[in-house]
Amino acid sequence: MGNGLIYVMAVNIVIWIGIAFYLFSLDRKIKKLEREMNDPSH
Amino acid sequence: MLIIIASFLYAKAAVGFPGETSRIMIYHVPQAWVATLAFFISMIASILYLSKRRLNADHIAVTAAELGFLFSILATVSGSIFAKVTWGSYWNWDPRETSIVILLMIYGAYFALRSAVPDPERKRVFSAAYAILAFATVPFLVFVIPRITMSLHPEDTMNPVDPQLDSRFMTVFLGAMVAYSGLFGWMFNLKYRLLKIEEKIYKGLEEWEMD
């Protein structure tokens, strides 16, 4: 494990967390939309 | 299940061991694999659409083609960085690099075709026929051309069993394959559900206009 490599890894993890967070929020929004569509009383 | 996939991604980034630059392979190869898989799914769904005329099949075809395009770009970019450190240049029109550019242009044309035809029914039929033709080029561009010409790209493209890699590397590598496939499945699922919602809204609008 070289010195610079730890930064590469850190940046990588941050990017992946960002992607995962974005996908999770998108998933939630879609779920909400689906619920609203199936139940028009909202 | 989604959490498992996501945690897989973190774990993958956190581990990874031998030779510094070879780590790119952990990302590069699964990206290429997922892209090929996506284009394959797109072709199957297009065939289904042409035979059954189900709207769902069209949704699957577009979603898969979009994600295939995205992952091809990712594989190209990571491959280019890989090329810089191993071959000495980001881009030198190696047969491998040229073939991926042709592939990207072919699938780029797919989206151009979709947005160019205004009638939705004709759009779906045209693009389904095009997707089948487009996939016919994939085996040549991905597997054949880099092999019949002199290429710097490793010979065993798409052959994950390389005895030169140690077992810990292989564990992470196969983990990355699974994780990328899972990521693809997740993104596919999201895009597909969005298209379903869109479809419902359009249907609702049409009924509303008729009233």
Tab-separated table of C-alpha atoms in Angstrom, chain B residues 97-180:
chain	number	residue	atom	x	y	z
B	97	GLU	CA	-9.793	1.275	-28.987
B	98	THR	CA	-11.010	1.741	-32.536
B	99	SER	CA	-13.574	-1.035	-32.255
B	100	ILE	CA	-15.091	0.417	-29.078
B	101	VAL	CA	-15.445	3.803	-30.782
B	102	ILE	CA	-17.305	2.174	-33.681
B	103	LEU	CA	-19.505	0.368	-31.163
B	104	LEU	CA	-20.286	3.627	-29.358
B	105	MET	CA	-21.190	5.299	-32.647
B	106	ILE	CA	-23.477	2.408	-33.608
B	107	TYR	CA	-25.374	2.648	-30.335
B	108	GLY	CA	-25.273	6.435	-30.454
B	109	ALA	CA	-27.178	6.139	-33.724
B	110	TYR	CA	-29.777	4.005	-31.912
B	111	PHE	CA	-30.686	6.918	-29.650
B	112	ALA	CA	-30.587	9.343	-32.567
B	113	LEU	CA	-33.032	7.075	-34.395
B	114	ARG	CA	-35.334	6.904	-31.397
B	115	SER	CA	-35.507	10.638	-31.010
B	116	ALA	CA	-35.844	11.235	-34.752
B	117	VAL	CA	-39.070	9.260	-35.324
B	118	PRO	CA	-42.065	11.141	-33.914
B	119	ASP	CA	-44.678	8.384	-34.121
B	120	PRO	CA	-44.200	6.228	-30.988
B	121	GLU	CA	-45.306	2.950	-32.570
B	122	ARG	CA	-43.031	3.327	-35.589
B	123	LYS	CA	-40.237	4.538	-33.343
B	124	ARG	CA	-40.393	1.339	-31.309
B	125	VAL	CA	-40.471	-0.923	-34.359
B	126	PHE	CA	-37.595	0.905	-36.075
B	127	SER	CA	-35.425	1.010	-33.012
B	128	ALA	CA	-36.119	-2.645	-32.204
B	129	ALA	CA	-35.068	-3.670	-35.711
B	130	TYR	CA	-32.017	-1.429	-35.427
B	131	ALA	CA	-31.058	-2.823	-32.014
B	132	ILE	CA	-31.024	-6.360	-33.404
B	133	LEU	CA	-28.811	-5.269	-36.305
B	134	ALA	CA	-26.614	-3.279	-33.944
B	135	PHE	CA	-26.050	-6.252	-31.692
B	136	ALA	CA	-24.997	-8.318	-34.704
B	137	THR	CA	-21.858	-6.159	-34.782
B	138	VAL	CA	-21.082	-6.582	-31.080
B	139	PRO	CA	-19.470	-10.036	-31.252
B	140	PHE	CA	-17.207	-8.820	-34.053
B	141	LEU	CA	-16.274	-5.536	-32.453
B	142	VAL	CA	-15.813	-6.926	-28.964
B	143	PHE	CA	-14.329	-10.348	-29.591
B	144	VAL	CA	-13.201	-10.833	-33.190
B	145	ILE	CA	-11.470	-7.682	-34.438
B	146	PRO	CA	-9.085	-7.327	-31.493
B	147	ARG	CA	-8.056	-10.932	-32.035
B	148	ILE	CA	-7.525	-11.041	-35.796
B	149	THR	CA	-5.493	-7.853	-35.860
B	150	MET	CA	-2.354	-6.986	-33.944
B	151	SER	CA	-3.567	-5.483	-30.708
B	152	LEU	CA	-1.824	-4.609	-27.493
B	153	HIS	CA	-4.929	-5.530	-25.551
B	154	PRO	CA	-4.567	-8.790	-23.584
B	155	GLU	CA	-5.491	-11.807	-25.666
B	156	ASP	CA	-7.761	-13.293	-23.077
B	157	THR	CA	-10.374	-10.572	-23.350
B	158	MET	CA	-13.486	-11.643	-21.492
B	159	ASN	CA	-11.758	-14.688	-20.090
B	160	PRO	CA	-11.781	-14.083	-16.361
B	161	VAL	CA	-9.618	-17.042	-15.416
B	162	ASP	CA	-6.049	-15.790	-15.603
B	163	PRO	CA	-3.623	-18.025	-13.742
B	164	GLN	CA	-1.116	-15.176	-13.338
B	165	LEU	CA	-3.368	-13.395	-10.883
B	166	ASP	CA	-3.216	-14.430	-7.282
B	167	SER	CA	-6.225	-15.728	-5.423
B	168	ARG	CA	-6.879	-12.611	-3.356
B	169	PHE	CA	-6.954	-10.508	-6.491
B	170	MET	CA	-9.341	-12.974	-8.084
B	171	THR	CA	-11.658	-12.795	-5.081
B	172	VAL	CA	-11.941	-9.030	-5.360
B	173	PHE	CA	-12.154	-9.240	-9.138
B	174	LEU	CA	-15.052	-11.707	-9.088
B	175	GLY	CA	-16.653	-9.693	-6.299
B	176	ALA	CA	-16.439	-6.657	-8.574
B	177	MET	CA	-18.041	-8.645	-11.383
B	178	VAL	CA	-20.954	-9.521	-9.108
B	179	ALA	CA	-21.145	-5.971	-7.748
B	180	TYR	CA	-21.166	-4.390	-11.196
